[in-house]
């Protein structure tokens, strides 16, 4: 399978072309967000208040980067465990979020919501944070600076490598990948 | 030992000389040492892990798995070359101290000196501050303190300090269970394997897995944590544990989880087991999961 290049905002056509296991290179603007920011965003949605960023069609990257040294754009910036955001994700997908980048399994509810709202969950390589930081060409805090590493950043990325885990058809690449290498009867 | 005992009891002069000879370590040196260890541990991947990753690349049959292991090696080289952390989660600073009983710590509070070292290391090293002051109110302390300090008093006049920054992603997949003695060896093995299986892709496999068997609840957890300080690829000094570690590693690597959980053979690089005496009613087992980096750096003062 050849690598597909994608750029947010993600259209339905782009999303329907993605399948679990597909490798992608993401370029353009994406947003960071992890536990504390998600909690705030979902509280705003529940109170019918505007969000600090318009996430329609956008991608959220679950990451809390290390601080940039002087002269650097950003520090190490690898994915964090996505499952901690599961409780918030269906509401963000309903709002219009289309993509997520993280690592690790999603809950059955999130996988269902990804299919229902025609979205996609990508994994980046956990632990490859120094290497991933090389794909980040600009970083700017756009909300919640007081949260430190949990602030929402707008990142401009170029050829950010990721793999489709959960596609809009209900597939899960973690299940598929492991089944291939599981030694039965062990 | 006899000589020291004599010097303390015989005459005031000898006792005074004994006291003057006590090795003194200034708190300032402890702070500086801890700060450097925090940075080194977060930036430079251990040679033992690099060797294990290279070996994994040879053994991995999944092309994606092999590619991921190669990327992790490349990542380690970039981190060292550019002086940036290998992972954005620079962890909870867990500090192990082996304090020689003949050392005198001077000019300050020992535990505060270590915390100050963590503060300086995380600030000056541009490491991420990942600690919230209260587990439920969750406000970031801004300097990655407090750290966790485990101090052991040992014979001698040195202080060995080890800093092991522990990431949340792998720590969250760890588990402890109080088994029944009747569960035996199979019960222990099943619990370890089930814990790794349930963790799946979350803790960034390939993993280094620490297992503590026996003792009380907290003793089992401590052994599991301490076993992660052993070099990856090192041989357990206890012969029966060598066999157990190998069996567990073989079984875990049949699970199919593979690098990053995308399928493959190399789910773990190593399993380290420690044991302790147990109560006639108990068989505690703790599994502390670490990511491939198994970060830790030590210094002897």
CSV table of C-alpha atoms in Angstrom, one decimal:
chain,number,residue,atom,x,y,z
A,1,UNK,CA,0.0,0.0,0.0
A,2,UNK,CA,1.5,3.3,-1.0
A,3,UNK,CA,1.6,6.3,1.3
A,4,UNK,CA,-1.2,8.8,0.9
A,5,UNK,CA,-0.6,12.5,1.5
A,6,UNK,CA,-3.4,14.4,3.2
A,7,UNK,CA,-4.0,17.9,4.3
A,8,UNK,CA,-6.7,19.2,6.7
A,9,UNK,CA,-9.5,20.1,6.7
A,10,UNK,CA,-10.4,16.5,6.0
A,11,UNK,CA,-13.3,16.1,3.5
A,12,UNK,CA,-15.7,13.2,3.3
A,13,UNK,CA,-14.0,12.1,0.1
A,14,UNK,CA,-10.5,12.0,1.8
A,15,UNK,CA,-11.9,10.1,4.8
A,16,UNK,CA,-13.7,7.5,2.7
A,17,UNK,CA,-10.5,6.8,0.8
A,18,UNK,CA,-8.7,5.8,4.0
A,19,UNK,CA,-8.6,2.3,5.3
A,20,UNK,CA,-7.1,0.8,8.5
A,21,UNK,CA,-3.4,0.1,8.0
A,22,UNK,CA,-3.0,2.8,5.4
A,23,UNK,CA,0.2,4.9,6.0
A,24,UNK,CA,-0.3,8.6,5.5
A,25,UNK,CA,1.8,11.8,5.5
A,26,UNK,CA,0.0,14.7,7.0
A,27,UNK,CA,0.8,18.3,6.0
A,28,UNK,CA,-0.7,21.6,7.0
A,29,UNK,CA,-2.2,22.8,10.2
A,30,UNK,CA,-3.2,20.5,13.1
A,31,UNK,CA,-4.1,21.3,16.7
A,32,UNK,CA,-2.8,19.8,19.9
A,33,UNK,CA,-5.0,18.8,22.8
A,34,UNK,CA,-4.8,16.3,25.6
A,35,UNK,CA,-6.6,15.6,28.9
A,36,UNK,CA,-7.0,19.0,30.5
A,37,UNK,CA,-7.9,20.8,27.2
A,38,UNK,CA,-10.4,18.1,26.3
A,39,UNK,CA,-12.2,18.5,29.6
A,40,UNK,CA,-12.5,22.2,29.0
A,41,UNK,CA,-13.6,21.9,25.3
A,42,UNK,CA,-16.3,19.4,26.2
A,43,UNK,CA,-17.6,21.6,29.1
A,44,UNK,CA,-17.9,24.4,26.6
A,45,UNK,CA,-19.8,22.2,24.1
A,46,UNK,CA,-22.2,21.0,26.9
A,47,UNK,CA,-22.8,24.7,28.0
A,48,UNK,CA,-23.4,25.6,24.3
A,49,UNK,CA,-20.5,28.1,24.4
A,50,UNK,CA,-18.1,28.8,21.5
A,51,UNK,CA,-14.9,26.8,21.4
A,52,UNK,CA,-11.5,28.7,21.2
A,53,UNK,CA,-10.7,27.0,17.9
A,54,UNK,CA,-13.1,25.9,15.1
A,55,UNK,CA,-12.4,22.2,15.0
A,56,UNK,CA,-14.7,21.5,12.0
A,57,UNK,CA,-12.9,19.2,9.7
A,58,UNK,CA,-9.7,19.5,11.7
A,59,UNK,CA,-7.3,17.0,13.3
A,60,UNK,CA,-6.4,17.0,17.0
A,61,UNK,CA,-3.0,15.6,17.9
A,62,UNK,CA,-2.8,14.2,21.4
A,63,UNK,CA,0.5,15.6,22.5
A,64,UNK,CA,2.1,17.6,25.3
A,65,UNK,CA,5.4,18.7,23.9
A,66,UNK,CA,8.6,19.4,25.8
A,67,UNK,CA,9.5,23.1,25.9
A,68,UNK,CA,11.5,24.4,22.9
A,69,UNK,CA,15.1,25.3,23.5
A,70,UNK,CA,16.0,28.9,22.3
A,71,UNK,CA,16.1,28.7,18.5
A,72,UNK,CA,14.0,25.6,18.2
A,73,UNK,CA,10.4,25.5,17.0
A,74,UNK,CA,9.3,22.9,19.5
A,75,UNK,CA,10.8,20.2,21.8
A,76,UNK,CA,10.1,16.5,21.6
A,77,UNK,CA,6.5,15.9,20.4
A,78,UNK,CA,5.4,12.3,20.2
A,79,UNK,CA,1.8,11.0,20.7
A,80,UNK,CA,0.3,10.3,24.1
A,81,UNK,CA,-2.2,7.5,24.9
A,82,UNK,CA,-5.5,8.2,23.1
A,83,UNK,CA,-7.7,6.1,25.4
A,84,UNK,CA,-7.7,8.8,28.1
A,85,UNK,CA,-9.6,11.1,25.7
A,86,UNK,CA,-12.2,8.4,24.9
A,87,UNK,CA,-14.7,9.9,27.3
A,88,UNK,CA,-14.6,13.3,25.5
A,89,UNK,CA,-14.2,12.2,21.9
A,90,UNK,CA,-17.7,11.3,20.8
A,91,UNK,CA,-18.9,14.9,21.7
A,92,UNK,CA,-16.0,16.4,19.7
A,93,UNK,CA,-16.8,14.2,16.7
A,94,UNK,CA,-20.4,15.3,16.9
A,95,UNK,CA,-19.2,18.9,16.9
A,96,UNK,CA,-17.3,18.3,13.7
A,97,UNK,CA,-13.8,17.1,14.5
A,98,UNK,CA,-12.7,14.7,11.7
A,99,UNK,CA,-9.3,13.4,12.7
A,100,UNK,CA,-7.3,12.4,15.8
A,101,UNK,CA,-3.6,11.4,16.1
A,102,UNK,CA,-2.4,9.5,19.2
A,103,UNK,CA,-1.3,6.0,20.2
A,104,UNK,CA,-3.1,3.1,21.7
A,105,UNK,CA,-6.6,1.5,21.5
A,106,UNK,CA,-9.9,3.4,21.4
A,107,UNK,CA,-13.0,2.3,23.2
A,108,UNK,CA,-15.9,0.6,21.4
A,109,UNK,CA,-17.9,3.8,21.8
A,110,UNK,CA,-15.3,5.9,20.1
A,111,UNK,CA,-14.8,3.4,17.3
A,112,UNK,CA,-18.6,3.5,16.8
A,113,UNK,CA,-18.6,7.3,16.9
A,114,UNK,CA,-15.8,7.5,14.3
A,115,UNK,CA,-17.9,5.4,11.9
A,116,UNK,CA,-21.1,7.3,12.7
A,117,UNK,CA,-19.5,10.7,12.1
A,118,UNK,CA,-17.2,9.6,9.3
A,119,UNK,CA,-13.9,10.4,10.9
A,120,UNK,CA,-10.5,8.8,11.3
A,121,UNK,CA,-8.1,7.9,14.1
A,122,UNK,CA,-4.4,7.7,13.3
A,123,UNK,CA,-1.5,6.4,15.3
A,124,UNK,CA,1.9,8.1,15.3
A,125,UNK,CA,5.0,6.3,16.7
A,126,UNK,CA,5.1,6.5,20.5
A,127,UNK,CA,8.6,7.2,21.7
A,128,UNK,CA,9.8,8.7,18.4
A,129,UNK,CA,9.2,12.2,19.8
A,130,UNK,CA,12.6,13.6,18.7
A,131,UNK,CA,12.2,12.4,15.2
A,132,UNK,CA,8.5,13.6,14.9
A,133,UNK,CA,9.5,17.1,16.1
A,134,UNK,CA,11.5,17.4,12.8
A,135,UNK,CA,8.1,17.4,10.9
A,136,UNK,CA,6.8,20.4,12.9
A,137,UNK,CA,7.6,23.6,11.0
A,138,UNK,CA,5.7,26.1,13.2
A,139,UNK,CA,4.1,26.0,16.7
A,140,UNK,CA,1.8,28.6,18.2
A,141,UNK,CA,-0.3,28.5,21.4
A,142,UNK,CA,-3.9,29.3,20.4
A,143,UNK,CA,-5.7,28.5,23.7
A,144,UNK,CA,-5.2,27.8,27.4
A,145,UNK,CA,-1.5,28.8,27.8
A,146,UNK,CA,-2.0,28.4,31.6
A,147,UNK,CA,-2.1,24.6,31.0
A,148,UNK,CA,1.6,24.6,30.1
A,149,UNK,CA,2.3,21.3,28.2
A,150,UNK,CA,-1.5,20.8,28.0
A,151,UNK,CA,-2.2,24.1,26.1
A,152,UNK,CA,-3.7,23.9,22.7
A,153,UNK,CA,-1.1,24.6,20.0
A,154,UNK,CA,-1.6,25.1,16.3
A,155,UNK,CA,1.2,23.1,14.7
A,156,UNK,CA,2.2,23.5,11.0
A,157,UNK,CA,3.4,20.1,10.0
A,158,UNK,CA,5.1,18.7,6.8
A,159,UNK,CA,4.9,15.1,5.9
A,160,UNK,CA,4.0,14.0,9.5
A,161,UNK,CA,4.0,10.2,9.3
A,162,UNK,CA,1.0,8.3,10.7
A,163,UNK,CA,-1.0,5.1,10.2
A,164,UNK,CA,-4.8,4.7,10.0
A,165,UNK,CA,-6.0,2.7,13.0
A,166,UNK,CA,-9.7,3.2,13.0
A,167,UNK,CA,-11.3,4.1,9.7
A,168,UNK,CA,-14.8,5.3,8.9
A,169,UNK,CA,-15.9,1.7,8.2
A,170,UNK,CA,-15.5,0.4,11.7
A,171,UNK,CA,-12.1,-1.3,11.1
A,172,UNK,CA,-9.4,-1.5,13.8
A,173,UNK,CA,-5.8,-2.0,12.6
A,174,UNK,CA,-4.6,-2.9,16.1
A,175,UNK,CA,-6.9,-6.0,15.9
A,176,UNK,CA,-6.0,-6.8,12.3
A,177,UNK,CA,-2.2,-6.4,12.9
A,178,UNK,CA,-2.1,-8.5,16.0
A,179,UNK,CA,-4.2,-11.3,14.5
A,180,UNK,CA,-1.6,-11.7,11.8
A,181,UNK,CA,1.2,-12.4,14.3
A,182,UNK,CA,-0.6,-14.0,17.2
A,183,UNK,CA,0.8,-17.6,17.8
A,184,UNK,CA,-2.3,-19.7,18.4
A,185,UNK,CA,-2.2,-22.3,21.2
A,186,UNK,CA,0.3,-20.3,23.2
B,1,UNK,CA,34.0,-3.2,62.1
B,2,UNK,CA,35.9,-4.1,65.3
B,3,UNK,CA,38.3,-1.2,64.8
B,4,UNK,CA,35.5,1.3,64.6
B,5,UNK,CA,33.8,-0.1,67.6
B,6,UNK,CA,37.0,0.2,69.5
B,7,UNK,CA,37.6,3.8,68.4
B,8,UNK,CA,34.2,4.8,69.7
B,9,UNK,CA,34.6,3.2,73.1
B,10,UNK,CA,38.3,3.5,74.0
B,11,UNK,CA,39.2,7.1,74.2
B,12,UNK,CA,37.8,10.5,73.4
B,13,UNK,CA,40.7,11.2,71.0
B,14,UNK,CA,40.2,8.2,68.9
B,15,UNK,CA,36.5,8.9,68.8
B,16,UNK,CA,37.1,12.4,67.6
B,17,UNK,CA,39.5,11.2,64.9
B,18,UNK,CA,36.8,8.7,63.8
B,19,UNK,CA,34.3,11.5,63.6
B,20,UNK,CA,36.6,13.7,61.5
B,21,UNK,CA,37.2,10.9,59.1
B,22,UNK,CA,33.5,10.6,58.2
B,23,UNK,CA,33.0,11.3,54.6
B,24,UNK,CA,30.9,14.4,54.1
B,25,UNK,CA,28.8,15.2,51.1
B,26,UNK,CA,27.5,18.7,50.6
B,27,UNK,CA,23.8,18.9,49.6
B,28,UNK,CA,24.8,21.2,46.7
B,29,UNK,CA,26.6,18.2,45.0
B,30,UNK,CA,23.6,16.0,45.4
B,31,UNK,CA,21.4,18.7,43.7
B,32,UNK,CA,23.9,19.1,40.8
B,33,UNK,CA,24.2,15.3,40.4
B,34,UNK,CA,20.4,14.8,40.3
B,35,UNK,CA,19.9,17.7,37.8
B,36,UNK,CA,22.4,16.1,35.4
B,37,UNK,CA,20.9,12.6,35.8
B,38,UNK,CA,17.4,13.9,34.9
B,39,UNK,CA,18.7,15.4,31.6
B,40,UNK,CA,20.9,12.4,30.8
B,41,UNK,CA,18.2,9.9,31.4
B,42,UNK,CA,15.6,11.8,29.3
B,43,UNK,CA,17.9,12.6,26.4
B,44,UNK,CA,20.3,9.6,26.0
B,45,UNK,CA,19.0,6.1,25.4
B,46,UNK,CA,21.0,3.5,27.2
B,47,UNK,CA,23.5,1.4,25.2
B,48,UNK,CA,21.8,-1.8,26.6
B,49,UNK,CA,18.5,-0.7,25.0
B,50,UNK,CA,20.2,0.2,21.7
B,51,UNK,CA,21.8,-3.2,21.6
B,52,UNK,CA,18.4,-4.9,22.4
B,53,UNK,CA,16.7,-2.8,19.6
B,54,UNK,CA,19.3,-3.8,17.1
B,55,UNK,CA,18.8,-7.4,18.0
B,56,UNK,CA,15.1,-6.9,17.7
B,57,UNK,CA,15.5,-5.6,14.2
B,58,UNK,CA,17.2,-8.8,13.2
B,59,UNK,CA,14.5,-11.0,14.9
B,60,UNK,CA,11.3,-9.1,13.9
B,61,UNK,CA,9.4,-10.7,11.0
B,62,UNK,CA,6.8,-7.9,10.5
B,63,UNK,CA,8.1,-5.4,8.0
B,64,UNK,CA,6.2,-2.6,9.8
B,65,UNK,CA,7.5,-3.8,13.2
B,66,UNK,CA,11.1,-3.8,11.8
B,67,UNK,CA,10.6,-0.3,10.4
B,68,UNK,CA,9.4,0.9,13.8
B,69,UNK,CA,12.4,-0.5,15.6
B,70,UNK,CA,14.7,1.2,13.1
B,71,UNK,CA,12.8,4.5,13.7
B,72,UNK,CA,13.3,4.2,17.5
B,73,UNK,CA,17.1,3.7,17.0
B,74,UNK,CA,17.1,6.7,14.6
B,75,UNK,CA,15.1,8.7,17.2
B,76,UNK,CA,17.7,8.0,19.9
B,77,UNK,CA,20.4,9.3,17.6
B,78,UNK,CA,18.5,12.5,16.9
B,79,UNK,CA,17.8,13.1,20.6
B,80,UNK,CA,21.5,12.8,21.5
B,81,UNK,CA,22.7,14.8,18.5
B,82,UNK,CA,20.2,17.7,19.1
B,83,UNK,CA,20.2,17.4,22.9
B,84,UNK,CA,16.4,17.0,23.1
B,85,UNK,CA,14.4,14.4,25.0
B,86,UNK,CA,13.8,11.1,23.2
B,87,UNK,CA,10.2,11.2,24.3
B,88,UNK,CA,8.0,14.2,25.2
B,89,UNK,CA,6.8,12.5,28.3
B,90,UNK,CA,9.9,13.1,30.5
B,91,UNK,CA,8.1,11.4,33.3
B,92,UNK,CA,7.7,11.4,37.0
B,93,UNK,CA,11.2,11.6,38.4
B,94,UNK,CA,11.7,8.5,40.5
B,95,UNK,CA,14.9,8.7,42.4
B,96,UNK,CA,16.6,5.7,44.0
B,97,UNK,CA,19.2,6.4,46.7
B,98,UNK,CA,21.6,3.9,48.2
B,99,UNK,CA,22.9,5.9,51.1
B,100,UNK,CA,26.1,4.6,52.7
B,101,UNK,CA,25.7,4.4,56.5
B,102,UNK,CA,29.2,6.1,57.0
B,103,UNK,CA,28.3,9.2,55.0
B,104,UNK,CA,27.4,12.5,56.5
B,105,UNK,CA,25.1,14.8,54.4
B,106,UNK,CA,25.9,18.4,55.2
B,107,UNK,CA,24.5,21.9,54.6
B,108,UNK,CA,20.9,21.2,54.0
B,109,UNK,CA,18.0,18.8,53.8
B,110,UNK,CA,18.8,15.7,51.8
B,111,UNK,CA,15.3,15.2,50.3
B,112,UNK,CA,15.0,18.9,49.4
B,113,UNK,CA,18.4,18.7,47.8
B,114,UNK,CA,17.1,16.0,45.5
B,115,UNK,CA,13.9,17.8,44.7
B,116,UNK,CA,15.9,20.9,43.9
B,117,UNK,CA,18.0,18.8,41.5
B,118,UNK,CA,14.8,17.7,39.8
B,119,UNK,CA,13.6,21.3,39.6
B,120,UNK,CA,16.9,22.5,38.0
B,121,UNK,CA,17.3,19.5,35.7
B,122,UNK,CA,13.7,19.8,34.3
B,123,UNK,CA,14.0,23.6,33.9
B,124,UNK,CA,17.5,23.9,32.5
B,125,UNK,CA,17.2,20.7,30.4
B,126,UNK,CA,13.9,21.9,28.7
B,127,UNK,CA,12.2,18.8,30.0
B,128,UNK,CA,8.4,18.7,30.3
B,129,UNK,CA,6.8,19.4,33.6
B,130,UNK,CA,4.2,16.7,34.0
B,131,UNK,CA,3.3,16.7,37.7
B,132,UNK,CA,0.1,18.0,39.2
B,133,UNK,CA,0.1,18.9,42.9
B,134,UNK,CA,-3.2,17.1,43.8
B,135,UNK,CA,-4.4,14.0,42.0
B,136,UNK,CA,-8.0,15.3,41.9
B,137,UNK,CA,-7.6,19.1,41.6
B,138,UNK,CA,-4.9,18.6,39.0
B,139,UNK,CA,-2.9,21.8,38.8
B,140,UNK,CA,0.6,21.6,37.3
B,141,UNK,CA,3.3,22.4,39.8
B,142,UNK,CA,5.4,23.8,37.0
B,143,UNK,CA,8.7,22.4,37.9
B,144,UNK,CA,8.1,18.6,37.9
B,145,UNK,CA,8.4,18.3,41.6
B,146,UNK,CA,7.7,16.7,44.0
B,147,UNK,CA,9.8,13.7,42.8
B,148,UNK,CA,9.5,10.2,44.3
B,149,UNK,CA,12.5,9.2,46.5
B,150,UNK,CA,13.3,5.7,47.6
B,151,UNK,CA,16.2,5.6,50.0
B,152,UNK,CA,18.0,2.5,51.2
B,153,UNK,CA,20.7,2.6,53.9
B,154,UNK,CA,23.6,0.4,52.8
B,155,UNK,CA,27.1,-0.3,54.2
B,156,UNK,CA,29.9,1.9,53.0
B,157,UNK,CA,30.7,5.6,52.5
B,158,UNK,CA,29.2,6.3,49.1
B,159,UNK,CA,25.9,7.6,47.8
B,160,UNK,CA,24.6,6.0,44.7
B,161,UNK,CA,21.8,8.0,43.1
B,162,UNK,CA,19.7,6.7,40.2
B,163,UNK,CA,17.1,8.8,38.4
B,164,UNK,CA,14.5,6.8,36.5
B,165,UNK,CA,12.0,9.2,34.8
B,166,UNK,CA,8.7,7.2,34.4
B,167,UNK,CA,6.3,8.0,31.7
B,168,UNK,CA,2.5,8.0,32.4
B,169,UNK,CA,1.5,5.9,29.3
B,170,UNK,CA,3.4,2.8,30.4
B,171,UNK,CA,2.9,3.3,34.2
B,172,UNK,CA,-0.9,3.4,33.6
B,173,UNK,CA,-0.8,-0.1,32.1
B,174,UNK,CA,0.9,-1.7,35.2
B,175,UNK,CA,-1.0,-3.9,37.6
B,176,UNK,CA,-0.8,-5.7,40.9
B,177,UNK,CA,-2.7,-8.7,42.1
B,178,UNK,CA,-2.8,-10.6,45.4
B,179,UNK,CA,-2.9,-14.2,44.2
B,180,UNK,CA,-3.6,-17.3,46.3
B,181,UNK,CA,-0.6,-19.5,47.1
B,182,UNK,CA,-2.5,-22.3,45.3
B,183,UNK,CA,-2.3,-20.2,42.1
B,184,UNK,CA,1.4,-21.0,42.0
B,185,UNK,CA,3.8,-20.5,39.1
B,186,UNK,CA,1.1,-20.8,36.5
B,187,UNK,CA,-1.0,-18.2,38.2
B,188,UNK,CA,1.9,-15.8,38.3
B,189,UNK,CA,2.7,-16.4,34.6
B,190,UNK,CA,-0.9,-15.9,33.5
B,191,UNK,CA,-1.2,-12.7,35.4
B,192,UNK,CA,1.9,-11.2,33.8
B,193,UNK,CA,0.9,-12.3,30.3
B,194,UNK,CA,-2.7,-11.0,30.8
B,195,UNK,CA,-1.4,-7.7,32.0
B,196,UNK,CA,0.8,-7.3,28.9
B,197,UNK,CA,-2.1,-8.4,26.6
B,198,UNK,CA,-4.5,-5.9,28.2
B,199,UNK,CA,-1.9,-3.2,27.8
B,200,UNK,CA,-1.7,-3.9,24.0
B,201,UNK,CA,-0.4,-0.9,22.0
B,202,UNK,CA,-0.9,1.7,24.9
B,203,UNK,CA,2.5,1.5,26.6
B,204,UNK,CA,4.6,1.9,23.4
B,205,UNK,CA,5.9,-1.6,22.9
B,206,UNK,CA,8.5,-3.1,22.6
B,207,UNK,CA,8.4,-3.2,26.4
B,208,UNK,CA,10.7,-3.8,29.3
B,209,UNK,CA,8.6,-5.6,32.0
B,210,UNK,CA,9.4,-5.6,35.7
B,211,UNK,CA,7.8,-8.3,37.8
B,212,UNK,CA,7.9,-8.5,41.6
B,213,UNK,CA,6.7,-11.7,43.2
B,214,UNK,CA,6.3,-12.2,47.0
B,215,UNK,CA,6.6,-9.9,50.0
B,216,UNK,CA,3.6,-7.6,50.8
B,217,UNK,CA,1.6,-5.5,48.4
B,218,UNK,CA,4.1,-2.6,48.4
B,219,UNK,CA,7.1,-4.8,48.5
B,220,UNK,CA,6.0,-6.6,45.3
B,221,UNK,CA,5.4,-3.2,43.6
B,222,UNK,CA,8.8,-1.9,44.7
B,223,UNK,CA,10.6,-5.0,43.4
B,224,UNK,CA,8.8,-4.7,40.0
B,225,UNK,CA,9.9,-1.1,39.8
B,226,UNK,CA,13.5,-1.8,41.0
B,227,UNK,CA,13.9,-4.6,38.5
B,228,UNK,CA,13.5,-2.0,35.7
B,229,UNK,CA,16.8,-0.6,36.7
B,230,UNK,CA,18.6,-3.7,35.6
B,231,UNK,CA,20.4,-3.5,32.2
B,232,UNK,CA,18.3,-4.9,29.4
B,233,UNK,CA,19.9,-8.1,28.4
B,234,UNK,CA,21.5,-8.7,31.8
B,235,UNK,CA,21.2,-12.2,33.4
B,236,UNK,CA,19.3,-12.6,36.6
B,237,UNK,CA,21.7,-13.8,39.4
B,238,UNK,CA,19.1,-16.5,40.5
B,239,UNK,CA,19.1,-19.5,38.2
B,240,UNK,CA,15.4,-20.3,38.5
B,241,UNK,CA,14.5,-16.7,37.7
B,242,UNK,CA,16.7,-16.9,34.5
B,243,UNK,CA,14.4,-19.6,33.3
B,244,UNK,CA,11.2,-17.8,34.4
B,245,UNK,CA,12.3,-14.6,32.7
B,246,UNK,CA,13.1,-16.4,29.5
B,247,UNK,CA,9.8,-18.3,29.5
B,248,UNK,CA,7.8,-15.2,30.2
B,249,UNK,CA,9.6,-13.3,27.4
B,250,UNK,CA,8.9,-16.2,24.9
B,251,UNK,CA,5.2,-16.3,25.8
B,252,UNK,CA,4.8,-12.5,25.7
B,253,UNK,CA,6.4,-12.4,22.3
B,254,UNK,CA,3.8,-14.9,21.0
B,255,UNK,CA,1.0,-12.5,21.7
B,256,UNK,CA,1.4,-10.8,18.3
B,257,UNK,CA,1.3,-7.3,19.7
B,258,UNK,CA,4.6,-6.3,18.2
B,259,UNK,CA,6.3,-2.9,18.0
B,260,UNK,CA,3.7,-0.1,18.7
B,261,UNK,CA,1.0,-2.8,18.8
B,262,UNK,CA,0.7,-2.9,15.0
B,263,UNK,CA,1.5,-6.6,14.9
B,264,UNK,CA,4.8,-8.5,15.2
B,265,UNK,CA,7.1,-10.7,17.2
B,266,UNK,CA,9.0,-8.2,19.4
B,267,UNK,CA,6.4,-7.1,22.0
B,268,UNK,CA,9.0,-7.1,24.8
B,269,UNK,CA,12.8,-6.6,24.9
B,270,UNK,CA,13.1,-8.1,28.3
B,271,UNK,CA,11.3,-9.4,31.4
B,272,UNK,CA,13.0,-8.8,34.8
B,273,UNK,CA,11.8,-10.7,37.8
B,274,UNK,CA,12.6,-10.1,41.5
B,275,UNK,CA,11.3,-12.3,44.4
B,276,UNK,CA,11.1,-12.0,48.2
B,277,UNK,CA,9.8,-14.1,51.0
B,278,UNK,CA,6.0,-14.3,51.2
B,279,UNK,CA,3.5,-14.8,54.0
B,280,UNK,CA,2.0,-18.3,54.3
B,281,UNK,CA,-1.3,-16.8,53.1
B,282,UNK,CA,-0.1,-14.6,50.2
B,283,UNK,CA,1.3,-14.6,46.7
B,284,UNK,CA,1.5,-11.0,45.6
B,285,UNK,CA,2.5,-10.3,42.0
B,286,UNK,CA,3.2,-6.8,40.6
B,287,UNK,CA,3.9,-6.0,36.9
B,288,UNK,CA,5.5,-2.7,36.2
B,289,UNK,CA,5.4,-1.9,32.5
B,290,UNK,CA,8.1,0.3,30.9
B,291,UNK,CA,8.3,1.5,27.4
B,292,UNK,CA,11.4,0.4,25.3
B,293,UNK,CA,13.5,3.3,26.6
B,294,UNK,CA,13.6,2.0,30.2
B,295,UNK,CA,15.2,5.3,31.2
B,296,UNK,CA,17.6,5.4,34.1
B,297,UNK,CA,21.0,6.9,34.8
B,298,UNK,CA,23.1,6.5,38.0
B,299,UNK,CA,26.0,8.2,39.6
B,300,UNK,CA,28.1,7.3,42.7
B,301,UNK,CA,29.2,10.2,44.9
